[in-house]
XYZ file of C-alpha atoms in Angstrom:
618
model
C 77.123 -27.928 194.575
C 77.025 -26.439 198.238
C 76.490 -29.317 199.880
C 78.387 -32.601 201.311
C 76.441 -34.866 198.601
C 78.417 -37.418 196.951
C 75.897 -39.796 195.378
C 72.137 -38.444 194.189
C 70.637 -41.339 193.533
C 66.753 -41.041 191.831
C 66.100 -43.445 189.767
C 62.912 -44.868 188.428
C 60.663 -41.913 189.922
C 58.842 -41.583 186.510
C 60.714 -37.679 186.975
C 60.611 -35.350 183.567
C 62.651 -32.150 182.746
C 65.856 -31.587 182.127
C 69.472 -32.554 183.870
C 71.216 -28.975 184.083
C 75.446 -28.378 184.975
C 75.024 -27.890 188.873
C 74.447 -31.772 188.834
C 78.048 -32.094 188.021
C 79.170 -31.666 191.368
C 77.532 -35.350 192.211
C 77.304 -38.771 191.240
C 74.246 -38.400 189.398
C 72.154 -41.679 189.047
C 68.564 -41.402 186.895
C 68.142 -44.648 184.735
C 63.993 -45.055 184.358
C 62.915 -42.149 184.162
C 61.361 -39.564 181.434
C 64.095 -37.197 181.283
C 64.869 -35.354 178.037
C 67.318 -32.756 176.622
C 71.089 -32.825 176.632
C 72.873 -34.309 179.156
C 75.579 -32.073 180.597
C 79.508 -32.935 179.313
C 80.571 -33.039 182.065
C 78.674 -36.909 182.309
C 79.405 -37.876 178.764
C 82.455 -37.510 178.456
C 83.271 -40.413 181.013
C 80.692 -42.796 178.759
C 83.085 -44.846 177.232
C 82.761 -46.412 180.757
C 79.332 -48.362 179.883
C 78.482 -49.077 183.642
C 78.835 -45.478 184.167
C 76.905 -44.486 180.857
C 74.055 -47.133 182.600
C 73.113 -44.249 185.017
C 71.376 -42.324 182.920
C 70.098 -44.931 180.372
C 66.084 -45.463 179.924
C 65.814 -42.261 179.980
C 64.655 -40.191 176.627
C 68.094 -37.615 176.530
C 69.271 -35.932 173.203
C 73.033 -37.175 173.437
C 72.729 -40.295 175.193
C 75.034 -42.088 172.309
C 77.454 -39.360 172.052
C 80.594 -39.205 174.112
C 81.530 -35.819 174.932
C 85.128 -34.366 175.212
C 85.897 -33.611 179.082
C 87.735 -30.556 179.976
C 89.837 -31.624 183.107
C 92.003 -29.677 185.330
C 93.897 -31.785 188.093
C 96.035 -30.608 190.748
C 97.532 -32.590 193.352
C 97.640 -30.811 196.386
C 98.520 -30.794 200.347
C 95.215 -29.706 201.899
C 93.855 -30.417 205.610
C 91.534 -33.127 205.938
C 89.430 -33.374 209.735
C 87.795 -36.517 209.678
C 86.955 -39.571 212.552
C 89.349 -41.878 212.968
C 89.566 -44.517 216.296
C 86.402 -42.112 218.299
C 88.361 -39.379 217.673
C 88.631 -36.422 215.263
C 91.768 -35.901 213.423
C 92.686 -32.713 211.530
C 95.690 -33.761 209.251
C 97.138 -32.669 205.968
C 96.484 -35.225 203.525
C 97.242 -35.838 199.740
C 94.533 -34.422 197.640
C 93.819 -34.993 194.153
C 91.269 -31.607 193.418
C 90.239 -30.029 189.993
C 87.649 -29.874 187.726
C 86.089 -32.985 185.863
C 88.238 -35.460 187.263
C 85.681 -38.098 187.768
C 83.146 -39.865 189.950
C 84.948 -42.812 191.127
C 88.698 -43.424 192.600
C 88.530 -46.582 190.720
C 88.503 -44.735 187.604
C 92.065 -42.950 188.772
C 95.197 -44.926 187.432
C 98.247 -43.873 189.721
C 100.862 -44.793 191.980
C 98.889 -43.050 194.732
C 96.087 -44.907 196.057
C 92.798 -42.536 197.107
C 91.104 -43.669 199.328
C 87.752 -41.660 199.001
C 85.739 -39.603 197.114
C 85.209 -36.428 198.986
C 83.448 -34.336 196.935
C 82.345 -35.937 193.405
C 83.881 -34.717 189.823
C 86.106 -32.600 192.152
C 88.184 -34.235 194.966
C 89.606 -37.350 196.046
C 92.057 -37.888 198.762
C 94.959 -40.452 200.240
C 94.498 -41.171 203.732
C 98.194 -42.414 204.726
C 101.022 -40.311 205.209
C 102.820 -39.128 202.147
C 106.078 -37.636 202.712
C 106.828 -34.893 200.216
C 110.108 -36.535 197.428
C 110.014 -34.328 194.520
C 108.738 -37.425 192.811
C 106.733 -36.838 189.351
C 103.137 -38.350 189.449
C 101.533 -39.806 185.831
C 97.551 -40.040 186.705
C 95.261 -41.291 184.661
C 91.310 -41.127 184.033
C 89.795 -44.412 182.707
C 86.731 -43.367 181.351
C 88.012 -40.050 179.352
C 91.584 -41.863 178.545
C 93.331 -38.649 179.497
C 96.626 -38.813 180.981
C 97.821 -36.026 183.212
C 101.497 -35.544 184.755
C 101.059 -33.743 188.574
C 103.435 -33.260 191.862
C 102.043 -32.027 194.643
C 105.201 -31.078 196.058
C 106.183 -26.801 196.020
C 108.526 -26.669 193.244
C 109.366 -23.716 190.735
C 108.314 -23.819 187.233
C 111.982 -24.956 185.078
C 112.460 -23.264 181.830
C 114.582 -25.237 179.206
C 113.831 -23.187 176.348
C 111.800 -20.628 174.427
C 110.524 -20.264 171.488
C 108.715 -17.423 169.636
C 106.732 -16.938 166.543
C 104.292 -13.979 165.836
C 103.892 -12.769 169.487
C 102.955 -16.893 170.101
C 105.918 -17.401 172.700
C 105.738 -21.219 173.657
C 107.893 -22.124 177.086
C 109.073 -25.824 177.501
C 110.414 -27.300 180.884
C 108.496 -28.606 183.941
C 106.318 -27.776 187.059
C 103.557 -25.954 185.096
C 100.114 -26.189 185.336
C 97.125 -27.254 183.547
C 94.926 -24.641 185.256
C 95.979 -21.454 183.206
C 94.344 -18.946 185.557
C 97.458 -19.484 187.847
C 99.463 -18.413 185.289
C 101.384 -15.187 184.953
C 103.976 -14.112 182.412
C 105.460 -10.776 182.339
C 108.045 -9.981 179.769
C 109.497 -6.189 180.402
C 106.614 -4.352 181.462
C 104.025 -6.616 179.241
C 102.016 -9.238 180.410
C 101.978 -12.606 178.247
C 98.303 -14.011 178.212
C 98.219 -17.688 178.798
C 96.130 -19.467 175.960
C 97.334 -23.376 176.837
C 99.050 -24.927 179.342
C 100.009 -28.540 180.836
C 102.638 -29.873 182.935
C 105.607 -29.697 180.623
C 104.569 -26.703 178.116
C 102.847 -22.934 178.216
C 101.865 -21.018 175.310
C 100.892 -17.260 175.634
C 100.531 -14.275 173.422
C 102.326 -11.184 173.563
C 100.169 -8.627 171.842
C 102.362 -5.702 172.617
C 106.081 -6.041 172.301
C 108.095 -4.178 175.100
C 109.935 -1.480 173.591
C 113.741 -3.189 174.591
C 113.705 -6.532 171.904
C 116.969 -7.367 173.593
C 118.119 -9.260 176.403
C 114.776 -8.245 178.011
C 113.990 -9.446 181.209
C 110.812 -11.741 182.192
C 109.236 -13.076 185.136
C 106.928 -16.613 184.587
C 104.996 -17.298 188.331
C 103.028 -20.491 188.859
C 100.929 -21.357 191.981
C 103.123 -18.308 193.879
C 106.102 -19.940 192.453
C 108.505 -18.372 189.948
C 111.093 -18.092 187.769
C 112.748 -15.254 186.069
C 114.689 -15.707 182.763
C 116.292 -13.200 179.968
C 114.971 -13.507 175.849
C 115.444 -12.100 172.793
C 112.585 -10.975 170.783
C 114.301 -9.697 167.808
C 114.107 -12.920 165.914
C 109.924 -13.854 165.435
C 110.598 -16.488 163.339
C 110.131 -19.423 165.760
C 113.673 -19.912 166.963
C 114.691 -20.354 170.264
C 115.034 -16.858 172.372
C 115.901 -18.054 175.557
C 119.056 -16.971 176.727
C 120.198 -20.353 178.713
C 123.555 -18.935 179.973
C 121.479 -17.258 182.612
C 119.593 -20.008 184.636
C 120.508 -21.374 187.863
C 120.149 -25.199 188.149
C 116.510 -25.925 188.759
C 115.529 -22.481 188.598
C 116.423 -21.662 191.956
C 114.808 -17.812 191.636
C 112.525 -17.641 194.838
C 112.428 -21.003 196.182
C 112.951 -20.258 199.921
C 114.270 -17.188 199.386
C 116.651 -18.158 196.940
C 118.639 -16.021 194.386
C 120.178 -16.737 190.935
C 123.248 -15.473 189.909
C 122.573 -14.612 186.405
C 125.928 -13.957 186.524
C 127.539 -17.407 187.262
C 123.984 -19.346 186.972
C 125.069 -20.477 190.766
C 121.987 -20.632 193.026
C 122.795 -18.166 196.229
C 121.573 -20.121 198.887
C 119.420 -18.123 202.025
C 120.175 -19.857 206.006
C 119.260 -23.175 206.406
C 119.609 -24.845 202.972
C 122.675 -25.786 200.784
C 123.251 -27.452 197.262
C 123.418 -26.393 193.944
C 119.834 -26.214 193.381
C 119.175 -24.757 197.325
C 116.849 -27.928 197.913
C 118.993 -29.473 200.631
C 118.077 -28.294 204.266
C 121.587 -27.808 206.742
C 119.731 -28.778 209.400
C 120.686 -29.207 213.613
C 119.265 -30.056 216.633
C 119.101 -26.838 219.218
C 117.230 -29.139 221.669
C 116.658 -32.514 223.497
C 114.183 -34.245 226.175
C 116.273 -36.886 226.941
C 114.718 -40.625 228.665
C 115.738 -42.130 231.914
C 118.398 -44.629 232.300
C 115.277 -47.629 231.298
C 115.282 -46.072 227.993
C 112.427 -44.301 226.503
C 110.674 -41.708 224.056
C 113.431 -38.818 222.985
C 112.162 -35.384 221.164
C 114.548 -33.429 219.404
C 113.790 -29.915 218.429
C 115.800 -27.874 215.373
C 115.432 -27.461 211.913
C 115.577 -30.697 209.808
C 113.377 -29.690 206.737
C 110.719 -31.851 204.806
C 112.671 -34.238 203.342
C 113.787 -36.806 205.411
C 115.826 -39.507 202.954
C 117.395 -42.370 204.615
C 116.796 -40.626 207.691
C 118.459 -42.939 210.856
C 119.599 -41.225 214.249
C 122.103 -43.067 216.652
C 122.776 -42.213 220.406
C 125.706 -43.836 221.656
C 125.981 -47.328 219.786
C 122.282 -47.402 219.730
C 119.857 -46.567 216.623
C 116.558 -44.837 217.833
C 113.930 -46.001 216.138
C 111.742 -42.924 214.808
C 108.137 -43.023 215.870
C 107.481 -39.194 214.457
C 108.848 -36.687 212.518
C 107.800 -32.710 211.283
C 110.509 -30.250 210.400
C 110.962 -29.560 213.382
C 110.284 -32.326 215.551
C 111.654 -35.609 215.524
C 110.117 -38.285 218.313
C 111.915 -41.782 218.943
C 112.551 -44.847 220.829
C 115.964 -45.469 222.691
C 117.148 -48.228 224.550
C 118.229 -48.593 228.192
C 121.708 -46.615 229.212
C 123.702 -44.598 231.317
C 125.786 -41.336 230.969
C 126.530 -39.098 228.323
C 126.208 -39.875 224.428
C 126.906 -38.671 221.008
C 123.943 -37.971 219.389
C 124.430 -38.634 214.919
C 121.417 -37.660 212.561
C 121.853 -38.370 209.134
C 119.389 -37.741 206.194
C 119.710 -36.791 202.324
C 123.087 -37.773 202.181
C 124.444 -35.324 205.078
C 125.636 -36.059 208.728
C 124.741 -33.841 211.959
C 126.770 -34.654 214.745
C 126.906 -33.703 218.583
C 129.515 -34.705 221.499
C 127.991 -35.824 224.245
C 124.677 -34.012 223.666
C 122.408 -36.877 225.328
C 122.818 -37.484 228.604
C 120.879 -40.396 230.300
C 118.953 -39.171 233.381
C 118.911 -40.950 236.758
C 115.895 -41.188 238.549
C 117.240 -40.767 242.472
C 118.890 -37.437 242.356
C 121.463 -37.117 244.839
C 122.327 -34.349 247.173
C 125.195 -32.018 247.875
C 127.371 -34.039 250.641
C 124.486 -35.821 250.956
C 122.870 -33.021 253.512
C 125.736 -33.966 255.874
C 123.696 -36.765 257.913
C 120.461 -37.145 259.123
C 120.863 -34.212 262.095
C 121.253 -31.930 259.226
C 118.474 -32.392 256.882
C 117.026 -35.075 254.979
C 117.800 -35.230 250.703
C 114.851 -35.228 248.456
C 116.122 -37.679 245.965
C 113.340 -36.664 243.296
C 114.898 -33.543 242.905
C 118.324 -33.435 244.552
C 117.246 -30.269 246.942
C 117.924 -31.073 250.792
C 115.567 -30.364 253.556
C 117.086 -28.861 256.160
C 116.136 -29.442 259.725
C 115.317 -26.200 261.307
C 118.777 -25.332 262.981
C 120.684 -25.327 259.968
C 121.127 -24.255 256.284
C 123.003 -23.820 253.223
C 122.674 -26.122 250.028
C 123.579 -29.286 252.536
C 122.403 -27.881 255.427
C 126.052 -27.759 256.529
C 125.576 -23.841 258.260
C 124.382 -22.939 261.591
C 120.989 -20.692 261.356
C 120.423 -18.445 263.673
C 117.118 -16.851 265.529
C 116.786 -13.559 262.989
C 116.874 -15.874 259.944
C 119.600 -13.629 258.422
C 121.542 -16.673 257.209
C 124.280 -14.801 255.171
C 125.732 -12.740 258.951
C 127.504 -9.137 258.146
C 127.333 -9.736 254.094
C 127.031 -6.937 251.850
C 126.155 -7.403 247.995
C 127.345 -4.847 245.141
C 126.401 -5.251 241.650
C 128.928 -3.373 239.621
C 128.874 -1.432 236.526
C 131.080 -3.993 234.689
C 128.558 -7.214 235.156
C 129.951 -8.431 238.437
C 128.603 -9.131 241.620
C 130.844 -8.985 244.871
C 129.891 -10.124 247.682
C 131.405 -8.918 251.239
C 131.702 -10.181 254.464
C 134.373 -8.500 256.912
C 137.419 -8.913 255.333
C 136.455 -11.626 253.239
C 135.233 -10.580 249.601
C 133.732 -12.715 246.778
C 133.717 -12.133 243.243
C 130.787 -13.772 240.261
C 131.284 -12.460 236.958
C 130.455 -13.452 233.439
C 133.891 -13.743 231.124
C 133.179 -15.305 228.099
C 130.985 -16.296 225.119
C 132.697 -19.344 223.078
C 131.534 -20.535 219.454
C 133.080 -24.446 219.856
C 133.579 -26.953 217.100
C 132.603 -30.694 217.018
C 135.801 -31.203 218.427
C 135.158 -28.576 221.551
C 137.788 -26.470 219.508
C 137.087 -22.785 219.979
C 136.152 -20.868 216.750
C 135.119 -17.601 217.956
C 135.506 -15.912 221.947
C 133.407 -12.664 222.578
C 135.041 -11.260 225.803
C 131.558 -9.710 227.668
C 133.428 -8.211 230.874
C 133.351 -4.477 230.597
C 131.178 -4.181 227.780
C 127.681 -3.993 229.621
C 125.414 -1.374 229.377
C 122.710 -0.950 232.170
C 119.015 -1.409 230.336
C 117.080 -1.582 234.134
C 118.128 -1.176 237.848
C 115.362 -1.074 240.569
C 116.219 1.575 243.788
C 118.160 -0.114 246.139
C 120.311 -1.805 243.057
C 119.489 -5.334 243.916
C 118.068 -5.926 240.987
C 120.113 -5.023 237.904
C 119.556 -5.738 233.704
C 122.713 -5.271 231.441
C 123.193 -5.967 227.937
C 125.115 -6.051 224.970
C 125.881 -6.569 221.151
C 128.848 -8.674 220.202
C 131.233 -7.367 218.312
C 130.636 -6.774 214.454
C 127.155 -9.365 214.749
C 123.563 -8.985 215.233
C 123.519 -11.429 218.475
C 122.179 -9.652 221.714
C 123.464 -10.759 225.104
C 121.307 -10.091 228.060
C 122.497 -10.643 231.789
C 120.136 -10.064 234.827
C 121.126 -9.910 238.183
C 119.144 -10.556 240.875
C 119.596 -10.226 244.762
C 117.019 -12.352 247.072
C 115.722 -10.456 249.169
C 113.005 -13.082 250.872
C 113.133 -16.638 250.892
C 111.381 -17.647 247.406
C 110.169 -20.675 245.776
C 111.413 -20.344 242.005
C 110.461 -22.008 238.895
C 112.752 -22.405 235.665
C 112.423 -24.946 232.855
C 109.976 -27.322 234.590
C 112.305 -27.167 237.410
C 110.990 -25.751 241.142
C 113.287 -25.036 243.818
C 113.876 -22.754 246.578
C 116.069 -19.165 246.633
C 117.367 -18.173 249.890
C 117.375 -14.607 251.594
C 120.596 -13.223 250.619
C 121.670 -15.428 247.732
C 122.656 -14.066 243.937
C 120.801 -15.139 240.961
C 122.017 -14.871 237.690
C 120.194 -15.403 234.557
C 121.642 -14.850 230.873
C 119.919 -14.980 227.710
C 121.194 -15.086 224.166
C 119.543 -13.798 220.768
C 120.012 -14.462 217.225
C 123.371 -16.076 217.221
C 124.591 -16.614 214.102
C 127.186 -19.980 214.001
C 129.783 -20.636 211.628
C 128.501 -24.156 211.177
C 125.230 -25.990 212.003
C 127.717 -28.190 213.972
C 129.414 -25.771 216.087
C 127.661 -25.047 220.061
C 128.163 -22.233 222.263
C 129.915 -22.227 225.693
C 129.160 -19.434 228.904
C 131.868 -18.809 231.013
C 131.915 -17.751 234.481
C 134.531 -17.374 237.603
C 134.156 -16.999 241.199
C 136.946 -15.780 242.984
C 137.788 -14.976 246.628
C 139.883 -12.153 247.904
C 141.333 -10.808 251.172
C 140.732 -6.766 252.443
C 143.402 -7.089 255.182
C 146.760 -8.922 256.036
C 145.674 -9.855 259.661
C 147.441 -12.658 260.209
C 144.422 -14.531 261.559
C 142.782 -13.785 258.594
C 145.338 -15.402 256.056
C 144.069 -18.742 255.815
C 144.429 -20.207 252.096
C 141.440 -20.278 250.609
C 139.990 -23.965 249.093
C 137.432 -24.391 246.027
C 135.655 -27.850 245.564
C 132.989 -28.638 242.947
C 129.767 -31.358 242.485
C 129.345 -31.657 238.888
C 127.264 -34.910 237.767
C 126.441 -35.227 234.471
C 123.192 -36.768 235.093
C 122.218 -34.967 237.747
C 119.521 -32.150 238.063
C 121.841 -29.490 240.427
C 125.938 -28.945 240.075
C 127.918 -27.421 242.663
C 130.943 -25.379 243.032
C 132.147 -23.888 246.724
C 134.870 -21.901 247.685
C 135.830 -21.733 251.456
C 137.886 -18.546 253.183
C 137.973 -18.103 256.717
C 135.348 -20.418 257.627
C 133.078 -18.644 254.966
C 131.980 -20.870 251.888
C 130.736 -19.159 248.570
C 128.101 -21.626 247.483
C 127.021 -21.613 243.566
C 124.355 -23.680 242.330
C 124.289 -24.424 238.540
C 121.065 -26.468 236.777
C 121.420 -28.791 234.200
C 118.516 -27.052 232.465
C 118.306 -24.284 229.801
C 115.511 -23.436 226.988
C 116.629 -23.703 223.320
C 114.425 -22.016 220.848
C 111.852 -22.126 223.161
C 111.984 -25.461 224.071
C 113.189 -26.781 227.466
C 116.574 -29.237 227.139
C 119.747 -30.452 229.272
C 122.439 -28.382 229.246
C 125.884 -29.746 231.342
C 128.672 -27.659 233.208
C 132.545 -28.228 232.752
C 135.076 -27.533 234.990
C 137.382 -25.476 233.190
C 139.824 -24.258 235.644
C 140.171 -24.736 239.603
C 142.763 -23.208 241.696
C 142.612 -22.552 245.343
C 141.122 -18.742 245.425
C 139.231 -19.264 242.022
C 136.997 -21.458 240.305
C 136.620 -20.853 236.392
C 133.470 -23.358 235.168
C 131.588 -23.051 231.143
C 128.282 -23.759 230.646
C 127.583 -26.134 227.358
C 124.923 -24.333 225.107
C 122.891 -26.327 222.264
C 123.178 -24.907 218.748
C 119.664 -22.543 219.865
C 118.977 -20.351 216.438
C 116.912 -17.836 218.063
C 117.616 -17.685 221.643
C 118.773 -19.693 224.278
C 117.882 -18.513 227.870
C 120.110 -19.954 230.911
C 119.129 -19.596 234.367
C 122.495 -20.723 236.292
């Protein structure tokens, strides 16, 4: 029974003795021989099938006529299957049928599930093709023992319709029990039922000792880790029905996914993430995507969309994309060729997910800010927007002088404040970068909820010379953490974030801000980051009262957004990429221009529905 046998196979080998139970566990074949005694059950009872009774004729056994009674316990199960498929080796889950005497041939098994193999004999069979769990009801049925068995394999709590008891004999009726009564357990009070018989629809057990409240007493009946707990009277014995059916919950919703019954209302109190009256139907969102190029391509979408997937169909733009793979929490698929920004629709099990402008075709020549000037200036890398300054200049397009010390930035002076901001001073000329702003939006880019963040920090890290500085914070009257780091570069760096590499200048301002555990007033809703650079003046020279001027570069399909302000021939570059990482995977994110003025420059960065945390690296 320890081995990967299927078939044993000795026939006419003139052998003698005796065939004892450990053959069970194979497809035993010994016609011609001289073997006596009984012939294990666990054979006989499949010999109303006359080619299988053949195996063992010619033989001199004590119960060759007799057809034995087989004692079968079937379970249909989810179990991992590695096997070689194509020269390669596949580990997959795969639908098992597993138990005891369930036969010796899948052609015996009558079902609407067709297995393909015989893995181990008498004790598992399995479906190679991919069975997507339904809450569909399987009848299976054995040929040669005409037993008839009724099986899901899908998790599902055991249902109680009603009660009865009669002499401590307490008999439950409903569905998704199980013919294998050691994975049984009923407790009433602080007594434990023993199981005696059980199938699919119906459990009997005995109580032997009564629990000393008769009344309304509480009980607790757990299948396969799943259960369901119910009230009863046992102060009637004379086989009427005890249940008290006032206090289910529709499908027994008591610890499916963390669910609770109000015995109260018999209303199923749904945890996060699922919805409807029985707490089966997943409210499920996308928190990220890895969008195609403008030829069309594969698209992934990361969230939460459960494991079942009903009429399943996602559209991007006017265009269905065609699944190719789907977990629950991946979904793969095929999209045609486009351009620009798209809505992005799933719909499954009778419920719609929607996102404005969530995809956002990417172009494969990037292009660069002012296009690095002209050719003097520097040269743009079109594969990743970044120009290449030629050596007497600098700046994001190479539109500033360098000079001989390589201190690019002249007389400026960076302060990170207690508050979150970062000014940044040069002469008389001083620049402000602070974070505002966390928005909750609708589908409609309504705001639901705004955390103001200014003046709330609290310092968690600062290094000596204060150039590089950790705050964070707890919004308001929620469990979501807020985390802003400030950096000041120091040396010219190469920098990687979110797939993305790119060079950080001597002198520049980084600013990074991660968010945890956000929790959204609808799966729908998405978050938005806002932040405003500002210029101001330290004297009234007159030479020095030049109106300031803001411009901005924001592309949606583009890898790198700009914004600049200019004041007194001094420019305040920021640099914003169109990349963030959602629940820890990497997806677009875009930048909006919410307000522009001459001395100030107000922009929001658009933030996937990210569950756990979203990190942003602007």
């Amino acid at each position: 029974s320890k081995n990967n046998i299927t078939t044993l196979d000795l026939s006419s080998n003139l052998i003698t003795g005796t065939i004892d139970e450990s053959y069970c566990s194979v497809r035993l074949i010994v016609r011609n021989n001289s073997m006596t005694g009984k012939i294990p059950e666990c054979f006989t009872c499949h010999f109303s099938d006359t080619f299988f009774k053949s195996n063992f004729d010619l033989n001199s056994f004590d119960n060759y006529d007799t057809i034995g009674t087989c004692k079968t316990i079937p379970k249909l199960k989810y179990l991992n299957q590695t096997f070689w498929l194509i020269n390669k080796i596949v580990t997959k889950p795969v639908l098992s049928l597993i138990g005891q005497n369930i036969g010796f041939s899948q052609s015996n098994i009558i079902s609407n599930i067709s297995f393909d193999y015989m893995l181990k004999a008498n004790s598992k069979f399995i479906e190679y093709s991919s069975y997507t769990p339904n809450r569909i009801i399987h009848e299976i049925s054995f040929k040669s023992s005409g037993q008839n068995f009724t099986l899901t394999p899908d998790p599902y709590p055991p249902l109680l319709s009603n009660i009865t008891s009669n002499n401590h004999i307490l008999v439950f009726k409903g569905l998704y029990y199980s013919y294998d009564i050691t994975e049984i357990t009923i407790t009433i009070g602080d007594k434990s039922c023993d199981v005696t018989d059980s199938t699919f629809y119906q459990i009997t057990c005995t109580l032997t000792t009564y629990p000393n409240q008769l009344n309304n007493v509480s009980g607790t009946l757990k299948v396969d880790q799943l259960q369901t707990t119910f009230n009863l009277n046992l102060d009637n014995n004379d086989g009427n029905e005890v249940f008290n059916n006032y206090t289910s919950c529709p499908d027994n919703c008591e610890s499916y996914n963390g669910n609770i019954c109000n015995y109260n209302t018999g209303i199923c109190e749904c945890p996060k993430d699922w919805t409807g009256e029985n707490c089966y139907t997943p409210i499920y969102y996308v928190s990220s995507i890895t969008p195609t190029y403008e030829d069309g391509g594969l698209v992934t979408m990361n969230g939460w969309f459960g494991d079942i997937h009903k009429d399943l169909n996602i559209t991007i733009g006017n265009q269905e994309c065609k699944i190719d793979t789907i977990s629950s929490n991946t979904i793969t698929c095929n999209i045609g060729a486009g351009t620009g920004k798209k809505d992005v629709i799933v719909y499954q099990n009778g419920i719609t997910w929607k996102s404005f402008n969530f995809f956002v075709y990417q172009s494969k020549q990037q292009t660069c800010l002012n296009n690095c000037i002209d050719t003097n200036h520097g040269i743009c890398n079109t594969s990743n927007g970044i120009c290449e300054c030629k050596s007497r200049w600098t700046g994001f397009d190479c539109s500033s002088p360098s000079n001989n010390n390589n201190n690019n930035n002249g007389n400026t002076n960076n302060t990170v404040n207690p508050d979150g901001s970062t000014t940044i001073n040069n002469d008389q000329t001083t620049y402000n970068i602070l974070i505002t702003s966390l928005l909750e939006l609708d589908i409609n880019s309504d705001t639901v909820k705004q955390y103001p963040l200014q003046n709330n920090w609290n310092i968690t890290s600062n290094d000596k010379n204060g150039s590089n500085v950790t705050f964070t914070q707890i919004l308001n009257e929620t469990e979501c953490q807020i985390v802003l780091s400030i950096q000041e570069i120091e040396n010219d760096i190469q920098y990687s974030f979110a797939g993305l590499e790119f060079k950080l200048d001597k002198g520049s301002i980084k600013v990074s801000v991660s968010i945890h555990n956000y929790n959204y007033q609808s799966p729908l809703n998405t978050l938005q980051l806002q932040m405003i650079s500002n210029v101001s003046d330290t004297t009234s020279n007159d030479c020095n009262s030049k109106s300031a001027s803001t411009s901005t570069s924001i592309l949606d399909n583009q890898t790198l957004n700009y914004i600049s302000i200019n004041k007194d021939n001094k420019i305040l570059y920021g640099r914003f990429i169109n990349r963030a990482i959602s629940d820890g995977h990497t997806t677009l994110i875009t930048t909006s221009l919410i307000s522009s003025q001459n001395e100030s420059v107000t922009i929001g960065i658009n933030i996937p529905h990210c569950r756990t945390s979203c990190y942003i690296d602007p």
